[in-house]
Short mmCIF file of C-alpha atoms in Angstrom, two decimals:
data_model
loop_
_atom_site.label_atom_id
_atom_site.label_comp_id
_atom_site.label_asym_id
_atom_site.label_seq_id
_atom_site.Cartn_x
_atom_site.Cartn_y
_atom_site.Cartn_z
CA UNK K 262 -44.74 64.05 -56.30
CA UNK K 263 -43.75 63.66 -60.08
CA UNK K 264 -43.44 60.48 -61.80
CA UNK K 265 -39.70 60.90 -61.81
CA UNK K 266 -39.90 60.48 -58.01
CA UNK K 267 -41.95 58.01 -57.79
CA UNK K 268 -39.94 55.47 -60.02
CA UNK K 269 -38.35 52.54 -59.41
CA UNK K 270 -34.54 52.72 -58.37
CA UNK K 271 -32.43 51.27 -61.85
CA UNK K 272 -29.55 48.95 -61.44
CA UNK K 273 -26.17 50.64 -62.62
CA UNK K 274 -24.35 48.99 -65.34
CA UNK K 275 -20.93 50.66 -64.95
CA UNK K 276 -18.05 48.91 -66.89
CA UNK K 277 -15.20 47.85 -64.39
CA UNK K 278 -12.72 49.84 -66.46
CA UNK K 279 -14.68 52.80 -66.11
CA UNK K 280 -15.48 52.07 -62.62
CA UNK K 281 -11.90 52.00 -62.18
CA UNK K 282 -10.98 55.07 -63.82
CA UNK K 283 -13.59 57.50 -61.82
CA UNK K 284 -12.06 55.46 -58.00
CA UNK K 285 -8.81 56.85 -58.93
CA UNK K 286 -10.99 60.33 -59.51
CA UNK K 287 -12.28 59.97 -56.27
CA UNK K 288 -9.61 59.10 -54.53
CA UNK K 289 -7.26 61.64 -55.67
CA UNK K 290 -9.25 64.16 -54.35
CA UNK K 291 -10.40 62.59 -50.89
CA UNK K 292 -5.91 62.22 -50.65
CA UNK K 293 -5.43 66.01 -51.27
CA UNK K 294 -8.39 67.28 -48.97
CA UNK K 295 -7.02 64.76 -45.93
CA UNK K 296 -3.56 65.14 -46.92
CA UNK K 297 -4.01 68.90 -45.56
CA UNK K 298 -5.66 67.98 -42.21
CA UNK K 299 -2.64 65.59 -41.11
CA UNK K 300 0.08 67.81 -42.42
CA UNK K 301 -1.53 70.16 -39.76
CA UNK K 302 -2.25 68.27 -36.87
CA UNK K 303 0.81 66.28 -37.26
CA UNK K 304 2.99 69.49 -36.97
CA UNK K 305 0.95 71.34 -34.13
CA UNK K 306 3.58 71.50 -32.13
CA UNK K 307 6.24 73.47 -34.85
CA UNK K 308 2.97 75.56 -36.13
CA UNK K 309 2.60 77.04 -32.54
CA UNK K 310 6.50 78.05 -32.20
CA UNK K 311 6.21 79.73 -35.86
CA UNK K 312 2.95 81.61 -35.69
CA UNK K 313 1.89 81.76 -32.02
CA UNK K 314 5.72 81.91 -29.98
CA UNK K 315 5.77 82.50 -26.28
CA UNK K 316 2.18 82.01 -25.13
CA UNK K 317 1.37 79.23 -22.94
CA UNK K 318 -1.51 77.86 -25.02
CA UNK K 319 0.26 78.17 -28.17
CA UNK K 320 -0.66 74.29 -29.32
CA UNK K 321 -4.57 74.89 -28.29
CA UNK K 322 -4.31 78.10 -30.59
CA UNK K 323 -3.14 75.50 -33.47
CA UNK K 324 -6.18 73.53 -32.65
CA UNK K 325 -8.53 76.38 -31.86
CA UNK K 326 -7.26 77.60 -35.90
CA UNK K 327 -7.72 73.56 -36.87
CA UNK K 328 -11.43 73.71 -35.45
CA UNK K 329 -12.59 77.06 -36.98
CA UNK K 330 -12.08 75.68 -40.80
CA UNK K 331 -14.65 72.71 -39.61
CA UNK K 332 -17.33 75.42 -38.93
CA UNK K 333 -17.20 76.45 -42.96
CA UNK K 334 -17.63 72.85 -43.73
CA UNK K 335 -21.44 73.27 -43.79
CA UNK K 336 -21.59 76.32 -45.90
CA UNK K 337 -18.74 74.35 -48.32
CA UNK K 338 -21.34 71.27 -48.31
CA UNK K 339 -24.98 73.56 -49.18
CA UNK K 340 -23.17 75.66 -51.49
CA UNK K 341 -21.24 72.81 -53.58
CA UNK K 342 -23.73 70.38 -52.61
CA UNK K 343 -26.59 72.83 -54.22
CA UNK K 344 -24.50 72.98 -57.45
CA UNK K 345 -23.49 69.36 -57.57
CA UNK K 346 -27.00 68.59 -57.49
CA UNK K 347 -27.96 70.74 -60.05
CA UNK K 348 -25.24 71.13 -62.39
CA UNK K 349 -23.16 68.25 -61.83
CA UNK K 350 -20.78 66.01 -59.42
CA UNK K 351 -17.86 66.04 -61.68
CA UNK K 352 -17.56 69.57 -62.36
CA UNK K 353 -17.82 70.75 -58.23
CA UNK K 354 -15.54 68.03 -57.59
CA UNK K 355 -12.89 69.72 -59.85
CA UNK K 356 -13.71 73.39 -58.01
CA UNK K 357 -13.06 71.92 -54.85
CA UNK K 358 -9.62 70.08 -55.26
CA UNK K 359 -8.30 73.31 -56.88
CA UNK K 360 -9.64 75.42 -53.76
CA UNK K 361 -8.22 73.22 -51.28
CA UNK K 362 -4.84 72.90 -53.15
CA UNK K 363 -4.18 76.49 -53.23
CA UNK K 364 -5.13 77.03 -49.77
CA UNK K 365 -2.97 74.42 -48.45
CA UNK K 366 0.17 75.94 -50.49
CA UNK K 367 -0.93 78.98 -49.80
CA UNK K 368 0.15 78.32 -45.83
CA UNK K 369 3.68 77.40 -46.69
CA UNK K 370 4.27 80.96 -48.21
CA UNK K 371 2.60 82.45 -44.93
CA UNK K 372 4.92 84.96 -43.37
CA UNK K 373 6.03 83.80 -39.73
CA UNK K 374 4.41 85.72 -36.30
CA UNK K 375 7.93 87.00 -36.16
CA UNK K 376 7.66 88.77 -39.61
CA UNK K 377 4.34 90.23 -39.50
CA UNK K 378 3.39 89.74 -35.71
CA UNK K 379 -0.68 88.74 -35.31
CA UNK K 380 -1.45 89.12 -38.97
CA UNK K 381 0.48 85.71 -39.46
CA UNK K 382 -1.54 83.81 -37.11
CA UNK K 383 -4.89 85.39 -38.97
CA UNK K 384 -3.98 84.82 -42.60
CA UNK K 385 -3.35 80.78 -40.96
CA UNK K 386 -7.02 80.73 -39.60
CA UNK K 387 -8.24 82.53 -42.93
CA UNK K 388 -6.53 79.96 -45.08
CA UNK K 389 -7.98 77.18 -42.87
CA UNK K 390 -11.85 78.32 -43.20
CA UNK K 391 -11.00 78.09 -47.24
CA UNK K 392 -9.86 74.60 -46.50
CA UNK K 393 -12.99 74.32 -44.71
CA UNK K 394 -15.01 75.37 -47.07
CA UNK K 395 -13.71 73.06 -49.70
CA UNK K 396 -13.64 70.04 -47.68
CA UNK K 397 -17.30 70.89 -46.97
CA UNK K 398 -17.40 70.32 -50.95
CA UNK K 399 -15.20 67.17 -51.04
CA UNK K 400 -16.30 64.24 -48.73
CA UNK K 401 -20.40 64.05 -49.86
CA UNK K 402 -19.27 64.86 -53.32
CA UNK K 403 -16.44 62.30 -54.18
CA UNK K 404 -18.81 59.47 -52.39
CA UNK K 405 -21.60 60.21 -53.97
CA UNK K 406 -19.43 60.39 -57.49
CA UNK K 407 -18.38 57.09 -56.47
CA UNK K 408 -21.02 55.51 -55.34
CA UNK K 409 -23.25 56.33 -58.10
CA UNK K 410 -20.60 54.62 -60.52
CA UNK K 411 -20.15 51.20 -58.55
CA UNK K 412 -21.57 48.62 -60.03
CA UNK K 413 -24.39 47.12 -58.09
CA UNK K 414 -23.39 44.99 -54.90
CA UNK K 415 -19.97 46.34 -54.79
CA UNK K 416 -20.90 49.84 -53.51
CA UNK K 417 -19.59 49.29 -50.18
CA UNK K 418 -15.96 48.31 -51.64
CA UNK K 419 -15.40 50.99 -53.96
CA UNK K 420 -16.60 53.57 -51.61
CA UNK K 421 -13.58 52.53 -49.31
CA UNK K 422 -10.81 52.53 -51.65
CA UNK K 423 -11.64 56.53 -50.90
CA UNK K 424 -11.37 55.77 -47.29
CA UNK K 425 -7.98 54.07 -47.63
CA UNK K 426 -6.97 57.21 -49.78
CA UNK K 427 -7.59 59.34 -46.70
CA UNK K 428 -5.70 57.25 -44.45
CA UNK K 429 -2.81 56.79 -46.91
CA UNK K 430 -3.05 61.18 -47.49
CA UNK K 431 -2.64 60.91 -43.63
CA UNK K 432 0.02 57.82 -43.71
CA UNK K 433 2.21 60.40 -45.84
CA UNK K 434 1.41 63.22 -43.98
CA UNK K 435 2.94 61.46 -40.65
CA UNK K 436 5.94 59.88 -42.79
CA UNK K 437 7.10 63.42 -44.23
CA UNK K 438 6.37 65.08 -40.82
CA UNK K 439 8.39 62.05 -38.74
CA UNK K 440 11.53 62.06 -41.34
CA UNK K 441 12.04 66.07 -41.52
CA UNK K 442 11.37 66.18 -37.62
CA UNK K 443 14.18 63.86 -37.39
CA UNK K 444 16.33 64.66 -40.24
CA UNK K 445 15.96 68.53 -39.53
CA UNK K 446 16.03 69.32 -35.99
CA UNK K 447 13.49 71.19 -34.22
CA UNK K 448 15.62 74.49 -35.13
CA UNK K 449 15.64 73.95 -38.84
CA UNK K 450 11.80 72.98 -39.06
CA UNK K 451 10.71 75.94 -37.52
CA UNK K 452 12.72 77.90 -39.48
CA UNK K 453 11.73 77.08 -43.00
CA UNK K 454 11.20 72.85 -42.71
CA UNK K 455 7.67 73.66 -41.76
CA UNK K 456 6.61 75.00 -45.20
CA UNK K 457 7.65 71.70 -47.35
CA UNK K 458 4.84 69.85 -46.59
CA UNK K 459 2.23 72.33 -46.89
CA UNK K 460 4.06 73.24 -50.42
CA UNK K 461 3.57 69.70 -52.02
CA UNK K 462 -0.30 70.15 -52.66
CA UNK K 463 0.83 71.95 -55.64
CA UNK K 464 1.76 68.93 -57.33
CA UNK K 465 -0.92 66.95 -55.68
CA UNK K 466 -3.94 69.02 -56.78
CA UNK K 467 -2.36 69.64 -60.25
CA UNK K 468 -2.26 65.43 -60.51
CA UNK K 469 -6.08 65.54 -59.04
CA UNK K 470 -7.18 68.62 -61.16
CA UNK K 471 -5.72 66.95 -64.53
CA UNK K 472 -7.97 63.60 -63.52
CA UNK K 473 -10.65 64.84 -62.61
CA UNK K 474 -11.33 66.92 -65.83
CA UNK K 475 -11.07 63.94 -68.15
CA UNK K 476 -14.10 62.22 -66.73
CA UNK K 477 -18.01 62.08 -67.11
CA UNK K 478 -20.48 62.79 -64.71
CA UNK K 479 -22.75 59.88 -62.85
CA UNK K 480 -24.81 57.69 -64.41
CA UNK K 481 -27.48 58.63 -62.01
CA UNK K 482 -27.38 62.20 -62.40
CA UNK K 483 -27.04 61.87 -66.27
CA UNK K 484 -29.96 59.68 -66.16
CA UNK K 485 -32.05 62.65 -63.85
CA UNK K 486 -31.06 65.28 -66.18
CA UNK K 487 -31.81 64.02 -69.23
CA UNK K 488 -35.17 62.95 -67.45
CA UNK K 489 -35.85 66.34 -66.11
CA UNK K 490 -36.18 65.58 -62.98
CA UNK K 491 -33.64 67.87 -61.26
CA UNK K 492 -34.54 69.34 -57.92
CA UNK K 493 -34.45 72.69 -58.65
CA UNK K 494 -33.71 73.39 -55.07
CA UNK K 495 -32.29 70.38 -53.68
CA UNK K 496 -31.66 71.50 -49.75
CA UNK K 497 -35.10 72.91 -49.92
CA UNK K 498 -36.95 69.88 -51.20
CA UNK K 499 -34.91 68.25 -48.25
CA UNK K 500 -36.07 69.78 -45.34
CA UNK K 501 -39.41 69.55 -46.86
CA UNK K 502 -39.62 65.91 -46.69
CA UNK K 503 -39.96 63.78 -43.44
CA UNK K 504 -38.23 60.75 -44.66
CA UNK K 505 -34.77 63.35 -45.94
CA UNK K 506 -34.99 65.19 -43.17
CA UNK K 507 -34.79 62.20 -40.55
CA UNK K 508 -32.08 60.87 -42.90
CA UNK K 509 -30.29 64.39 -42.18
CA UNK K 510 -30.47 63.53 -38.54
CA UNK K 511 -29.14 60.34 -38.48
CA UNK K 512 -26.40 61.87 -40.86
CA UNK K 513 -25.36 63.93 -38.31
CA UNK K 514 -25.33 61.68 -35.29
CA UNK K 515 -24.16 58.55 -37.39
CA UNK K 516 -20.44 59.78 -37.48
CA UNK K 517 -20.25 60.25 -33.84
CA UNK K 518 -17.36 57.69 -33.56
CA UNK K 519 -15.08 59.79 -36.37
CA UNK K 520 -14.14 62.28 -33.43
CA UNK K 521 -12.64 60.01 -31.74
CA UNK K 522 -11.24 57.83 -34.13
CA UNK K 523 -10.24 59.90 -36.45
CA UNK K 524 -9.54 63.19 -34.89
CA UNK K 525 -8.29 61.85 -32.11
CA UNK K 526 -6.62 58.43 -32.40
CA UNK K 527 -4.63 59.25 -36.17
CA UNK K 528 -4.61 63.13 -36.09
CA UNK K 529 -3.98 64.06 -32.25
CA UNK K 530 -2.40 61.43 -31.39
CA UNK K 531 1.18 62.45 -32.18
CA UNK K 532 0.83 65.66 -30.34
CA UNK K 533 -0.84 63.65 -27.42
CA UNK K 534 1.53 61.48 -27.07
CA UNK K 535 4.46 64.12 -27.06
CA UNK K 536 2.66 66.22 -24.32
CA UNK K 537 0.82 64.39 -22.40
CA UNK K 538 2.81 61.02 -22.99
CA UNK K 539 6.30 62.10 -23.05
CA UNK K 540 7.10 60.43 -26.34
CA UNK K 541 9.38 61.91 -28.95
CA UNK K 542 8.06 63.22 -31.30
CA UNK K 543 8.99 60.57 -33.62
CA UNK K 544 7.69 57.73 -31.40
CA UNK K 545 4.40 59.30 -31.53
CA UNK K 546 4.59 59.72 -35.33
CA UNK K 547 6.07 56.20 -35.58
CA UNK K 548 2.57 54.84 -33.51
CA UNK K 549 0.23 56.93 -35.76
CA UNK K 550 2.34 55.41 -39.16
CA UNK K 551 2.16 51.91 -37.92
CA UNK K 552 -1.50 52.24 -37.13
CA UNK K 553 -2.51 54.20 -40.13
CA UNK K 554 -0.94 51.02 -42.07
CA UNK K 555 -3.39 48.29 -39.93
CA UNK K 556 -6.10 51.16 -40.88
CA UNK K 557 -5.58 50.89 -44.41
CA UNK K 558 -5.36 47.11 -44.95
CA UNK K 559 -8.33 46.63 -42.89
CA UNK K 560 -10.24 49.00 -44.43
CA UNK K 561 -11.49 47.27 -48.11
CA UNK K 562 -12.59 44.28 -45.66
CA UNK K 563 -14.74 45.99 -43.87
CA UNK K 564 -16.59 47.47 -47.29
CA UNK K 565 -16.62 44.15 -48.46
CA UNK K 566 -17.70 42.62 -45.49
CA UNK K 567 -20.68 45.69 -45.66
CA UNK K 568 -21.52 45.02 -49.62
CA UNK K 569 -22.20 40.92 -47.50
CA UNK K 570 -23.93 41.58 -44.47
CA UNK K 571 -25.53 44.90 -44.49
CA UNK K 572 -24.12 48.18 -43.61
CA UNK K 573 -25.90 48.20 -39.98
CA UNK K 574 -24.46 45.22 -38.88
CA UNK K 575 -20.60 46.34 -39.84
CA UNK K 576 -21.43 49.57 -37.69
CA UNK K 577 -22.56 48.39 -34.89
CA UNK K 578 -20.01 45.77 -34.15
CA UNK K 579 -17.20 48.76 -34.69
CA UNK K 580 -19.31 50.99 -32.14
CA UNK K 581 -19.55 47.98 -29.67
CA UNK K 582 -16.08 46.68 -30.10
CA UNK K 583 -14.60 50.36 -29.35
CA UNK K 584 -16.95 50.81 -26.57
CA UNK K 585 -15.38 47.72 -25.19
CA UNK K 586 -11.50 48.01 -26.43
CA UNK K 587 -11.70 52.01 -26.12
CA UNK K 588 -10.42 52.17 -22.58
CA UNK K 589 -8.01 49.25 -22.61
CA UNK K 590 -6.22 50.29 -25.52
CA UNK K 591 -5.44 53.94 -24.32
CA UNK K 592 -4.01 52.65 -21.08
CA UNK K 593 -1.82 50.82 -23.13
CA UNK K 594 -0.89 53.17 -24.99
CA UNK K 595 -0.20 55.14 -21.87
CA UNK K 596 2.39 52.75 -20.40
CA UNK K 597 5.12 54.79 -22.20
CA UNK K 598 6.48 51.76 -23.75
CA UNK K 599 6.53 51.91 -27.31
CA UNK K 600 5.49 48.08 -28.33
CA UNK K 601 2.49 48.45 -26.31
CA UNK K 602 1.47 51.95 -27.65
CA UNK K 603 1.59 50.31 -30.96
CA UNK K 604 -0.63 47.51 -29.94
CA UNK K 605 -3.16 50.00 -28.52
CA UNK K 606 -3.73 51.87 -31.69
CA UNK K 607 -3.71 48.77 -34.23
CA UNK K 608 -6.33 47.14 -32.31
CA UNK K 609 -8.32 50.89 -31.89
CA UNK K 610 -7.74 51.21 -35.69
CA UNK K 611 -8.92 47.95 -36.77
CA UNK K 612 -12.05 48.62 -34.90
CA UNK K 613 -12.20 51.94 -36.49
CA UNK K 614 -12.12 50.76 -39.47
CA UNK K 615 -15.26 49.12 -39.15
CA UNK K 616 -16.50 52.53 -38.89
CA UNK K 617 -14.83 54.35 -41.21
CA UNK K 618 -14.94 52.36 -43.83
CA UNK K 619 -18.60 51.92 -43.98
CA UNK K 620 -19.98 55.23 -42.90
CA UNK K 621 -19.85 57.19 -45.87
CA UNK K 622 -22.10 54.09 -48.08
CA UNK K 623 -24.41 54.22 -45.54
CA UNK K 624 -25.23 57.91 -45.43
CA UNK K 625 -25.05 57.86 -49.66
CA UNK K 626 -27.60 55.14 -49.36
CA UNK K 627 -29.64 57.24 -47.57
CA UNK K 628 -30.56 59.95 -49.73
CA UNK K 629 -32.15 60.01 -53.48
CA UNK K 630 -29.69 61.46 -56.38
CA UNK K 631 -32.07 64.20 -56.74
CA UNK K 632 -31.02 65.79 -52.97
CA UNK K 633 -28.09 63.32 -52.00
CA UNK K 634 -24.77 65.91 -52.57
CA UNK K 635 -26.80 68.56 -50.23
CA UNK K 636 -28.76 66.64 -48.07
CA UNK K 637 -25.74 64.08 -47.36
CA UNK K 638 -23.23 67.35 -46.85
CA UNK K 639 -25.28 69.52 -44.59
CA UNK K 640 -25.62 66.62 -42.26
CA UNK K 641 -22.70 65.03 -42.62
CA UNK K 642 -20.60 68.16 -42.19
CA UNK K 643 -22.07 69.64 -39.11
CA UNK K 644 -21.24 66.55 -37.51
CA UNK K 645 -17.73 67.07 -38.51
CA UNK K 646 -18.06 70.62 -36.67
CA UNK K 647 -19.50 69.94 -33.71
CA UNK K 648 -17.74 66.41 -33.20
CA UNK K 649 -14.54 66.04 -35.54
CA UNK K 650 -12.68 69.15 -35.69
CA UNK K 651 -13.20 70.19 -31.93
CA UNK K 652 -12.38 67.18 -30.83
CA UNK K 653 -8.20 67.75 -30.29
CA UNK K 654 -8.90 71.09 -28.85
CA UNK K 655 -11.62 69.46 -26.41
CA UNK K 656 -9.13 66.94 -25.57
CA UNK K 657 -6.45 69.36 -24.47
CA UNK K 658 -8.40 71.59 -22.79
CA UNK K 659 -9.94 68.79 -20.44
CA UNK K 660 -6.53 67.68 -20.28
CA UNK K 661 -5.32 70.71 -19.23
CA UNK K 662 -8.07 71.38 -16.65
CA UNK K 663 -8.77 68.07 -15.30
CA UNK K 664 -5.17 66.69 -15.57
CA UNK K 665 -6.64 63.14 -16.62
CA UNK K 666 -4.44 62.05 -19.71
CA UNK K 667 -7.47 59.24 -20.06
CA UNK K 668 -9.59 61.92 -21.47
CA UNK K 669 -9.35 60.52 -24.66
CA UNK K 670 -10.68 57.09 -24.11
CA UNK K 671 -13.66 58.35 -22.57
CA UNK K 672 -14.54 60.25 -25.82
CA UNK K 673 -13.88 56.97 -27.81
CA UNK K 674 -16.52 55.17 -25.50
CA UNK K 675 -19.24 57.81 -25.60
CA UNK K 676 -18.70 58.24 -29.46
CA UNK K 677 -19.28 54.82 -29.84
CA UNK K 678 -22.34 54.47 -27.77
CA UNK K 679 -23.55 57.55 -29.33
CA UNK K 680 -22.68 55.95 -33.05
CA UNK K 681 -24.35 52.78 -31.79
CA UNK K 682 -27.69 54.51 -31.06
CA UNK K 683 -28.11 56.18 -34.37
CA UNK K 684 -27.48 53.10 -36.50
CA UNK K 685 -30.27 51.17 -34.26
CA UNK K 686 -32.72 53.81 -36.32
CA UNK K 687 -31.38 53.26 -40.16
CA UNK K 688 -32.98 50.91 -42.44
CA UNK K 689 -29.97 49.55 -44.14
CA UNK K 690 -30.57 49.51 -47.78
CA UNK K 691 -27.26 47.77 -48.66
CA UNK K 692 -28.58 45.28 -51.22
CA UNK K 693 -30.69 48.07 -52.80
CA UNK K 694 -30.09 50.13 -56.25
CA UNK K 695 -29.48 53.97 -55.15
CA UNK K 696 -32.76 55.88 -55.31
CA UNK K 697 -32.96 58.78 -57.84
CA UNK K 698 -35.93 60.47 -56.47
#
């Protein structure tokens, strides 16, 4: 082991204006990449009509399309993550907002099925797996960017301000979706409504894109370069070690509880609710808004609450509290009555929040600078494969073949348990300076 690895971790000293400037870098970025993923699951049901009209299983084609792009989020998090380490956070987290930018406007110039028949539907998925691929890129990057400018004992909250960026991406996403469903009509929409959304990432990533350039890297990667202690293959050195490669485990089991919170409860929702529910569609965007709002202002609490307490302790009252509410709160939100559905998903996404907001810290806190954009992606993102993106397409096709609209709430509770297990193992190094090596 060199002597760069075996020294002691060093306190950052980040000035809060800087600190404040590089949030805003991360955030940006974190808004753009989730920004995508609600536009499309909010408007699963007008995608199907456009690129997959007349079959039966049009909406689980949407989904099956949504879940592909999640399988290219490991190969987005080695590759970027393998660069980040070596060359630098800030200049992969530039490559991947511009990727995931023109992908997403790409889809809103997509010819319809009706135009170019089964080619439409292909150029969607192929669009998707880019998204995919920079997402991959985007989540370890901008929270290890972040948290490796926090100042010390504030880690936790300026890692969520990236968290309420996603939720606030989605908040938008369900906002444009519920006012041009209404406004439009379901003709107009999937006629040429359907491309709007998907068409403002151009202005998005241009905004993230112009940020993003004008700041520095890390302090702790500037700090490992200029030391020379650089892993010259990062994933390698990873699964070479014991102690990263346990860390990888628990990275991938940790986030258990995002497939059904968020994959489920903010990005299925409104389709589950119009299907399975009989909502409008507009009632089931209005639940997801008002819940994405409780999400949001919860959120920063929760980080703070971590930066307090400990990480561990903040996760495993969110697993145990959905485990308990999980079931309760879908049944209310199954009553059909509006009020009620609301009150089901507030109370789910407070809980959530407990999660969400603290996950990504945790798994940062995990890893040394040296390995932490590859090991924390590669773990992190084939959870979001196997768990997170399949999720709505699991849920409608046990749905569909078990005819149990509860399907959902069972997922919540076995996420949750499953969530709760993993943190048991972690040490939680919450009042700890990040490692370098």
């Amino acid at each position: 082991m060199s002597t760069v690895a075996a020294a002691q971790p060093v306190p950052n000293t980040v000035d809060p204006r800087t600190a404040r400037k590089v949030t805003l870098a991360g955030c940006v970025g974190i808004f753009a990449e989730l920004y995508d993923n609600g536009i499309f699951g909010f408007m699963a049901g007008t995608l199907a009509a456009v690129f997959f009209p007349g079959s039966e299983n049009a909406v689980q084609l949407v989904f099956l399309g949504y879940a592909v792009s999640f399988f290219f989020r490991p190969l987005g998090g080695v590759i970027c993550g393998h660069l980040g380490d070596r060359i630098g956070r800030q200049r992969m987290l530039v490559f991947v907002i511009m990727l995931i930018s023109v992908a997403t406007a790409a889809i809103g110039i997509l010819p319809t099925y009706a135009s170019i028949g089964i080619a439409a539907p292909a150029l969607l998925i192929l669009l998707r797996v880019a998204q995919g691929f920079s997402v991959g890129g985007e989540a370890s990057g901008a929270m290890s960017f972040l948290a490796e400018h926090a100042p010390e004992g504030k880690r936790g909250l300026y890692t969520s301000y990236a968290q309420i960026a996603s939720f606030l991406s989605l908040l938008t996403g369900t906002l444009i979706a519920a006012a041009m469903t209404s406004g439009l009509g379901a003709d107009r929409m999937e006629s040429w409504g359907w491309r709007i959304p998907f068409l403002l990432a151009v202005p998005l990533g241009i905004t993230g894109i112009y940020i993003r350039k004008r700041i520095s890297d890390t302090p702790n990667f500037t700090r490992l370069q200029e030391g020379g202690g650089l892993a010259k293959n990062p994933l390698k050195e990873a699964f070479s070690s014991a102690e990263h490669l346990r860390a990888m485990l628990l990275a991938l089991f940790i986030p258990l509880m995002n497939g059904s919170g968020y994959y489920v409860l903010f990005s299925y929702m409104p389709t589950f609710m119009n299907t399975e529910l009989h909502f409008s569609k507009v009632q089931g965007l209005l639940v997801t808004a008002t819940s994405l709002v409780a999400i949001s202002l919860a959120i920063p609490f929760m980080g703070r609450l971590s930066d307090r307490i400990g990480r561990k302790k903040v996760l495993a009252g969110a697993a145990i509290a959905m485990a308990v509410a999980g079931i309760p709160c879908y049944l209310l939100i199954g009553t059909g009555s509006v009020p009620l559905a609301i009150l089901g998903a507030c109370v789910m996404a407070v809980i959530f929040a407990g999660h969400t907001g603290v996950i990504h810290i945790l798994l940062v806190e995990l890893f040394p600078t040296r390995v932490r954009y590859s090991a924390y992606g590669l773990g992190y993102n084939v959870s979001a494969a196997l768990f997170g993106g399949t999720a709505p397409l699991l849920m409608t096709y046990l749905i569909d073949k078990t005819g149990n609209v509860n399907m959902p709430a069972f997922y919540a509770v076995v996420t949750a348990l499953g969530t709760l297990i993993a943190v048991s193992r972690v040490q939680d190094r919450a009042h700890l300076p990040l490692r370098d090596a």
